[in-house]
Amino acid sequence: MTQLLLSRYSGQRDVAVGTVVSGRERAELEGLVGFFVNTLVLRARIDQDRHSFDDLLDHVRTTALDAFAHQEVPFDRMVDALAPERDPSRTPLVQALIVLQNSVDMAGDFAGLTARREPVPRESSRFDLTLEFWESPSGLTAELEFTTDLFDVETVERLCGHWLVLAERVVAEPLVPLVRVGMLGAGELERLLMGWAGPGVGVGERSVVELVQARIDAAPGAVAVLGEGGESLTYGELGVRVDRLAGHLASLGVGVE
């Protein structure tokens, strides 16, 4: 779900995100105090024209199972082996993290002592985006952490809204090609189509060709086209070029339709 959203925001079909594992798969590590967490890379190739959400889900499930089967390989070893181009402003391989916190309410046995979870405030984000989920009897609760150097609050709120709309629609229509599944809510779609477009201008039943010709006849000296280099064409000059192109096409046998 998150990879689909990031694919749409970035325009990329190849999307890699990270997730974390406890690193305590061995029984002898369960009683040790320490930090064993390891980061896994989950890579998805998303073809929205061909794939439905069911297809994407199968692909992501297979990728995740393969990654968890090799979870003991340290993330640092992967980075050294792949040797990506390093940028000190971001983490290597992945810049977005997805975490399922399914043990935060488990009370540890500390020889009769009482323990509780205490959130620790952070002055900086660990990744560009970190999406964390907590399981509860009523469902999932989510929290999104982001770097303020890249995103503002309004952008993140809009991103979260798109996530929720996508989730609702792909669940309702899991077999529909992803390209046909929208992520804009009704209010946002109305603003895009109506509010930002401004009032429409009626042109009657005349075609575009007729409208341009009427402008050529009425104001041949007015500027019709501006180029990036500062060059321009008047409507009269545009009409001459159009007639020249039409004559050339007719000489090649181009006719109606």
PDB file of C-alpha atoms in Angstrom, residues 3-190:
ATOM      1  CA  GLN A   3       4.889   1.476  -1.912  1.00  0.00           C
ATOM      2  CA  LEU A   4       2.004   2.139  -4.306  1.00  0.00           C
ATOM      3  CA  LEU A   5       1.506   5.593  -2.790  1.00  0.00           C
ATOM      4  CA  LEU A   6       5.234   6.388  -2.974  1.00  0.00           C
ATOM      5  CA  SER A   7       5.290   5.170  -6.572  1.00  0.00           C
ATOM      6  CA  ARG A   8       2.595   7.682  -7.467  1.00  0.00           C
ATOM      7  CA  TYR A   9       4.209  10.538  -5.583  1.00  0.00           C
ATOM      8  CA  SER A  10       7.667   9.883  -7.066  1.00  0.00           C
ATOM      9  CA  GLY A  11       6.679   8.710 -10.552  1.00  0.00           C
ATOM     10  CA  GLN A  12       8.914   5.645 -10.138  1.00  0.00           C
ATOM     11  CA  ARG A  13       7.966   2.015 -10.744  1.00  0.00           C
ATOM     12  CA  ASP A  14      10.837   0.564  -8.721  1.00  0.00           C
ATOM     13  CA  VAL A  15      10.238   1.426  -5.059  1.00  0.00           C
ATOM     14  CA  ALA A  16      12.301   0.200  -2.106  1.00  0.00           C
ATOM     15  CA  VAL A  17      11.289   0.720   1.503  1.00  0.00           C
ATOM     16  CA  GLY A  18      12.788  -0.533   4.731  1.00  0.00           C
ATOM     17  CA  THR A  19      11.356  -2.429   7.668  1.00  0.00           C
ATOM     18  CA  VAL A  20      12.902  -3.666  10.896  1.00  0.00           C
ATOM     19  CA  VAL A  21      13.142  -6.990  12.720  1.00  0.00           C
ATOM     20  CA  SER A  22      13.938  -7.616  16.375  1.00  0.00           C
ATOM     21  CA  GLY A  23      17.054  -9.659  15.649  1.00  0.00           C
ATOM     22  CA  ARG A  24      16.142 -12.166  18.365  1.00  0.00           C
ATOM     23  CA  GLU A  25      15.333 -15.221  16.289  1.00  0.00           C
ATOM     24  CA  ARG A  26      17.680 -17.385  18.360  1.00  0.00           C
ATOM     25  CA  ALA A  27      16.309 -18.615  21.686  1.00  0.00           C
ATOM     26  CA  GLU A  28      19.555 -17.809  23.491  1.00  0.00           C
ATOM     27  CA  LEU A  29      19.150 -14.102  22.600  1.00  0.00           C
ATOM     28  CA  GLU A  30      15.672 -13.671  24.087  1.00  0.00           C
ATOM     29  CA  GLY A  31      16.907 -13.040  27.629  1.00  0.00           C
ATOM     30  CA  LEU A  32      19.728 -10.664  26.714  1.00  0.00           C
ATOM     31  CA  VAL A  33      19.525  -6.925  27.209  1.00  0.00           C
ATOM     32  CA  GLY A  34      20.699  -5.001  24.163  1.00  0.00           C
ATOM     33  CA  PHE A  35      19.837  -3.631  20.747  1.00  0.00           C
ATOM     34  CA  PHE A  36      19.626  -6.340  18.070  1.00  0.00           C
ATOM     35  CA  VAL A  37      17.320  -4.599  15.585  1.00  0.00           C
ATOM     36  CA  ASN A  38      18.206  -5.064  11.912  1.00  0.00           C
ATOM     37  CA  THR A  39      16.875  -3.209   8.837  1.00  0.00           C
ATOM     38  CA  LEU A  40      15.528  -5.135   5.838  1.00  0.00           C
ATOM     39  CA  VAL A  41      15.018  -3.750   2.341  1.00  0.00           C
ATOM     40  CA  LEU A  42      11.729  -4.553   0.609  1.00  0.00           C
ATOM     41  CA  ARG A  43      11.755  -3.776  -3.097  1.00  0.00           C
ATOM     42  CA  ALA A  44       8.657  -3.705  -5.304  1.00  0.00           C
ATOM     43  CA  ARG A  45       8.299  -3.194  -9.033  1.00  0.00           C
ATOM     44  CA  ILE A  46       4.898  -1.640  -9.666  1.00  0.00           C
ATOM     45  CA  ASP A  47       3.209  -1.675 -13.072  1.00  0.00           C
ATOM     46  CA  GLN A  48      -0.076   0.156 -12.513  1.00  0.00           C
ATOM     47  CA  ASP A  49      -1.254  -0.463 -16.085  1.00  0.00           C
ATOM     48  CA  ARG A  50      -1.020  -4.262 -15.788  1.00  0.00           C
ATOM     49  CA  HIS A  51      -1.254  -5.079 -12.078  1.00  0.00           C
ATOM     50  CA  SER A  52      -4.214  -5.092  -9.725  1.00  0.00           C
ATOM     51  CA  PHE A  53      -3.875  -4.685  -5.973  1.00  0.00           C
ATOM     52  CA  ASP A  54      -4.123  -8.460  -5.616  1.00  0.00           C
ATOM     53  CA  ASP A  55      -1.122  -8.808  -7.951  1.00  0.00           C
ATOM     54  CA  LEU A  56       0.837  -6.199  -6.012  1.00  0.00           C
ATOM     55  CA  LEU A  57      -0.049  -7.851  -2.699  1.00  0.00           C
ATOM     56  CA  ASP A  58       1.223 -11.233  -3.908  1.00  0.00           C
ATOM     57  CA  HIS A  59       4.441  -9.618  -5.133  1.00  0.00           C
ATOM     58  CA  VAL A  60       5.027  -7.748  -1.852  1.00  0.00           C
ATOM     59  CA  ARG A  61       4.218 -10.842   0.228  1.00  0.00           C
ATOM     60  CA  THR A  62       6.782 -12.937  -1.688  1.00  0.00           C
ATOM     61  CA  THR A  63       9.414 -10.207  -1.347  1.00  0.00           C
ATOM     62  CA  ALA A  64       8.767  -9.835   2.391  1.00  0.00           C
ATOM     63  CA  LEU A  65       8.974 -13.581   3.050  1.00  0.00           C
ATOM     64  CA  ASP A  66      12.278 -13.777   1.147  1.00  0.00           C
ATOM     65  CA  ALA A  67      13.642 -10.818   3.111  1.00  0.00           C
ATOM     66  CA  PHE A  68      12.628 -12.319   6.472  1.00  0.00           C
ATOM     67  CA  ALA A  69      14.231 -15.621   5.493  1.00  0.00           C
ATOM     68  CA  HIS A  70      17.565 -13.765   5.266  1.00  0.00           C
ATOM     69  CA  GLN A  71      16.995 -11.320   8.127  1.00  0.00           C
ATOM     70  CA  GLU A  72      20.214 -12.222   9.921  1.00  0.00           C
ATOM     71  CA  VAL A  73      22.323 -10.559   7.222  1.00  0.00           C
ATOM     72  CA  PRO A  74      23.321  -7.199   8.780  1.00  0.00           C
ATOM     73  CA  PHE A  75      22.159  -4.097   6.943  1.00  0.00           C
ATOM     74  CA  ASP A  76      25.705  -2.703   7.018  1.00  0.00           C
ATOM     75  CA  ARG A  77      26.958  -5.823   5.237  1.00  0.00           C
ATOM     76  CA  MET A  78      24.380  -5.295   2.496  1.00  0.00           C
ATOM     77  CA  VAL A  79      25.433  -1.680   2.051  1.00  0.00           C
ATOM     78  CA  ASP A  80      29.099  -2.708   1.817  1.00  0.00           C
ATOM     79  CA  ALA A  81      28.302  -5.436  -0.711  1.00  0.00           C
ATOM     80  CA  LEU A  82      26.106  -3.285  -2.944  1.00  0.00           C
ATOM     81  CA  ALA A  83      28.316  -0.191  -2.584  1.00  0.00           C
ATOM     82  CA  PRO A  84      25.685   2.399  -3.567  1.00  0.00           C
ATOM     83  CA  GLU A  85      26.644   5.997  -4.204  1.00  0.00           C
ATOM     84  CA  ARG A  86      26.681   7.524  -0.737  1.00  0.00           C
ATOM     85  CA  ASP A  87      25.008  10.769   0.205  1.00  0.00           C
ATOM     86  CA  PRO A  88      25.506  11.931   3.812  1.00  0.00           C
ATOM     87  CA  SER A  89      22.118  13.666   3.752  1.00  0.00           C
ATOM     88  CA  ARG A  90      20.162  10.394   3.506  1.00  0.00           C
ATOM     89  CA  THR A  91      20.308   6.741   4.449  1.00  0.00           C
ATOM     90  CA  PRO A  92      21.655   4.288   1.861  1.00  0.00           C
ATOM     91  CA  LEU A  93      19.348   1.925  -0.067  1.00  0.00           C
ATOM     92  CA  VAL A  94      16.103   3.146   1.550  1.00  0.00           C
ATOM     93  CA  GLN A  95      14.792   6.512   2.667  1.00  0.00           C
ATOM     94  CA  ALA A  96      11.333   5.377   3.827  1.00  0.00           C
ATOM     95  CA  LEU A  97      10.680   2.946   6.682  1.00  0.00           C
ATOM     96  CA  ILE A  98       7.548   0.929   7.532  1.00  0.00           C
ATOM     97  CA  VAL A  99       7.331  -0.556  11.036  1.00  0.00           C
ATOM     98  CA  LEU A 100       4.716  -2.739  12.717  1.00  0.00           C
ATOM     99  CA  GLN A 101       5.009  -2.397  16.487  1.00  0.00           C
ATOM    100  CA  ASN A 102       3.289  -5.550  17.736  1.00  0.00           C
ATOM    101  CA  SER A 103       4.931  -5.950  21.138  1.00  0.00           C
ATOM    102  CA  VAL A 104       4.917  -2.488  22.711  1.00  0.00           C
ATOM    103  CA  ASP A 105       2.304  -3.492  25.312  1.00  0.00           C
ATOM    104  CA  MET A 106       4.129  -6.600  26.460  1.00  0.00           C
ATOM    105  CA  ALA A 107       5.215  -6.222  30.078  1.00  0.00           C
ATOM    106  CA  GLY A 108       8.660  -7.637  30.742  1.00  0.00           C
ATOM    107  CA  ASP A 109       9.522  -9.722  33.797  1.00  0.00           C
ATOM    108  CA  PHE A 110      12.223  -7.819  35.649  1.00  0.00           C
ATOM    109  CA  ALA A 111      12.344  -9.805  38.908  1.00  0.00           C
ATOM    110  CA  GLY A 112       9.161  -8.256  40.228  1.00  0.00           C
ATOM    111  CA  LEU A 113       9.846  -4.732  38.992  1.00  0.00           C
ATOM    112  CA  THR A 114       7.220  -2.840  37.034  1.00  0.00           C
ATOM    113  CA  ALA A 115       8.125  -1.538  33.575  1.00  0.00           C
ATOM    114  CA  ARG A 116       6.263   0.752  31.222  1.00  0.00           C
ATOM    115  CA  ARG A 117       6.846   2.166  27.756  1.00  0.00           C
ATOM    116  CA  GLU A 118       8.155   5.722  27.810  1.00  0.00           C
ATOM    117  CA  PRO A 119       8.246   7.670  24.508  1.00  0.00           C
ATOM    118  CA  VAL A 120      11.557   9.449  23.935  1.00  0.00           C
ATOM    119  CA  PRO A 121      11.372  12.719  21.978  1.00  0.00           C
ATOM    120  CA  ARG A 122      13.712  13.016  19.007  1.00  0.00           C
ATOM    121  CA  GLU A 123      15.174  16.194  17.579  1.00  0.00           C
ATOM    122  CA  SER A 124      15.664  14.707  14.117  1.00  0.00           C
ATOM    123  CA  SER A 125      13.974  12.068  11.972  1.00  0.00           C
ATOM    124  CA  ARG A 126      15.727   8.771  11.376  1.00  0.00           C
ATOM    125  CA  PHE A 127      14.537   8.483   7.754  1.00  0.00           C
ATOM    126  CA  ASP A 128      12.876  10.823   5.273  1.00  0.00           C
ATOM    127  CA  LEU A 129       9.587   9.086   6.112  1.00  0.00           C
ATOM    128  CA  THR A 130       8.859   6.570   8.879  1.00  0.00           C
ATOM    129  CA  LEU A 131       5.381   5.048   9.039  1.00  0.00           C
ATOM    130  CA  GLU A 132       4.722   3.110  12.260  1.00  0.00           C
ATOM    131  CA  PHE A 133       1.671   0.974  13.017  1.00  0.00           C
ATOM    132  CA  TRP A 134       0.458  -0.290  16.394  1.00  0.00           C
ATOM    133  CA  GLU A 135      -1.930  -3.200  16.762  1.00  0.00           C
ATOM    134  CA  SER A 136      -4.933  -2.776  19.046  1.00  0.00           C
ATOM    135  CA  PRO A 137      -8.243  -4.579  19.584  1.00  0.00           C
ATOM    136  CA  SER A 138      -9.978  -1.938  17.441  1.00  0.00           C
ATOM    137  CA  GLY A 139      -7.519  -2.125  14.536  1.00  0.00           C
ATOM    138  CA  LEU A 140      -4.325  -0.321  13.596  1.00  0.00           C
ATOM    139  CA  THR A 141      -3.089   3.043  14.824  1.00  0.00           C
ATOM    140  CA  ALA A 142      -0.509   4.815  12.669  1.00  0.00           C
ATOM    141  CA  GLU A 143       2.053   7.563  13.159  1.00  0.00           C
ATOM    142  CA  LEU A 144       4.102   9.209  10.431  1.00  0.00           C
ATOM    143  CA  GLU A 145       7.487  10.765  11.204  1.00  0.00           C
ATOM    144  CA  PHE A 146       9.057  12.978   8.531  1.00  0.00           C
ATOM    145  CA  THR A 147      12.020  15.244   7.971  1.00  0.00           C
ATOM    146  CA  THR A 148      10.974  18.880   7.908  1.00  0.00           C
ATOM    147  CA  ASP A 149      13.793  19.717   5.492  1.00  0.00           C
ATOM    148  CA  LEU A 150      11.854  17.855   2.780  1.00  0.00           C
ATOM    149  CA  PHE A 151       8.192  18.015   3.777  1.00  0.00           C
ATOM    150  CA  ASP A 152       5.841  20.468   5.403  1.00  0.00           C
ATOM    151  CA  VAL A 153       2.860  19.562   7.572  1.00  0.00           C
ATOM    152  CA  GLU A 154       0.286  20.237   4.823  1.00  0.00           C
ATOM    153  CA  THR A 155       2.060  17.879   2.401  1.00  0.00           C
ATOM    154  CA  VAL A 156       2.244  15.092   4.977  1.00  0.00           C
ATOM    155  CA  GLU A 157      -1.413  15.524   5.921  1.00  0.00           C
ATOM    156  CA  ARG A 158      -2.347  15.280   2.241  1.00  0.00           C
ATOM    157  CA  LEU A 159      -0.150  12.180   1.855  1.00  0.00           C
ATOM    158  CA  CYS A 160      -1.891  10.507   4.802  1.00  0.00           C
ATOM    159  CA  GLY A 161      -5.265  11.356   3.302  1.00  0.00           C
ATOM    160  CA  HIS A 162      -4.265   9.795  -0.011  1.00  0.00           C
ATOM    161  CA  TRP A 163      -3.072   6.660   1.834  1.00  0.00           C
ATOM    162  CA  LEU A 164      -6.472   6.257   3.475  1.00  0.00           C
ATOM    163  CA  VAL A 165      -8.401   6.816   0.234  1.00  0.00           C
ATOM    164  CA  LEU A 166      -6.209   4.326  -1.639  1.00  0.00           C
ATOM    165  CA  ALA A 167      -6.570   1.748   1.127  1.00  0.00           C
ATOM    166  CA  GLU A 168     -10.349   2.031   1.062  1.00  0.00           C
ATOM    167  CA  ARG A 169     -10.580   1.753  -2.724  1.00  0.00           C
ATOM    168  CA  VAL A 170      -8.145  -1.106  -3.302  1.00  0.00           C
ATOM    169  CA  VAL A 171      -9.916  -3.144  -0.617  1.00  0.00           C
ATOM    170  CA  ALA A 172     -13.255  -2.474  -2.327  1.00  0.00           C
ATOM    171  CA  GLU A 173     -11.892  -3.314  -5.809  1.00  0.00           C
ATOM    172  CA  PRO A 174      -8.798  -5.519  -5.424  1.00  0.00           C
ATOM    173  CA  LEU A 175      -8.943  -6.884  -8.995  1.00  0.00           C
ATOM    174  CA  VAL A 176      -9.182  -3.546 -10.820  1.00  0.00           C
ATOM    175  CA  PRO A 177      -5.962  -2.371 -12.562  1.00  0.00           C
ATOM    176  CA  LEU A 178      -4.184   0.028 -10.232  1.00  0.00           C
ATOM    177  CA  VAL A 179      -4.112   2.791 -12.836  1.00  0.00           C
ATOM    178  CA  ARG A 180      -7.915   3.018 -12.491  1.00  0.00           C
ATOM    179  CA  VAL A 181      -7.849   3.374  -8.700  1.00  0.00           C
ATOM    180  CA  GLY A 182      -7.892   7.044  -7.707  1.00  0.00           C
ATOM    181  CA  MET A 183      -6.430   8.458  -4.520  1.00  0.00           C
ATOM    182  CA  LEU A 184      -8.155  11.846  -4.473  1.00  0.00           C
ATOM    183  CA  GLY A 185     -11.052  12.362  -2.101  1.00  0.00           C
ATOM    184  CA  ALA A 186     -14.300  13.913  -3.351  1.00  0.00           C
ATOM    185  CA  GLY A 187     -13.470  17.360  -1.963  1.00  0.00           C
ATOM    186  CA  GLU A 188      -9.957  17.413  -3.394  1.00  0.00           C
ATOM    187  CA  LEU A 189     -11.160  16.208  -6.791  1.00  0.00           C
ATOM    188  CA  GLU A 190     -13.816  18.929  -6.898  1.00  0.00           C
TER     189      GLU A 190
END
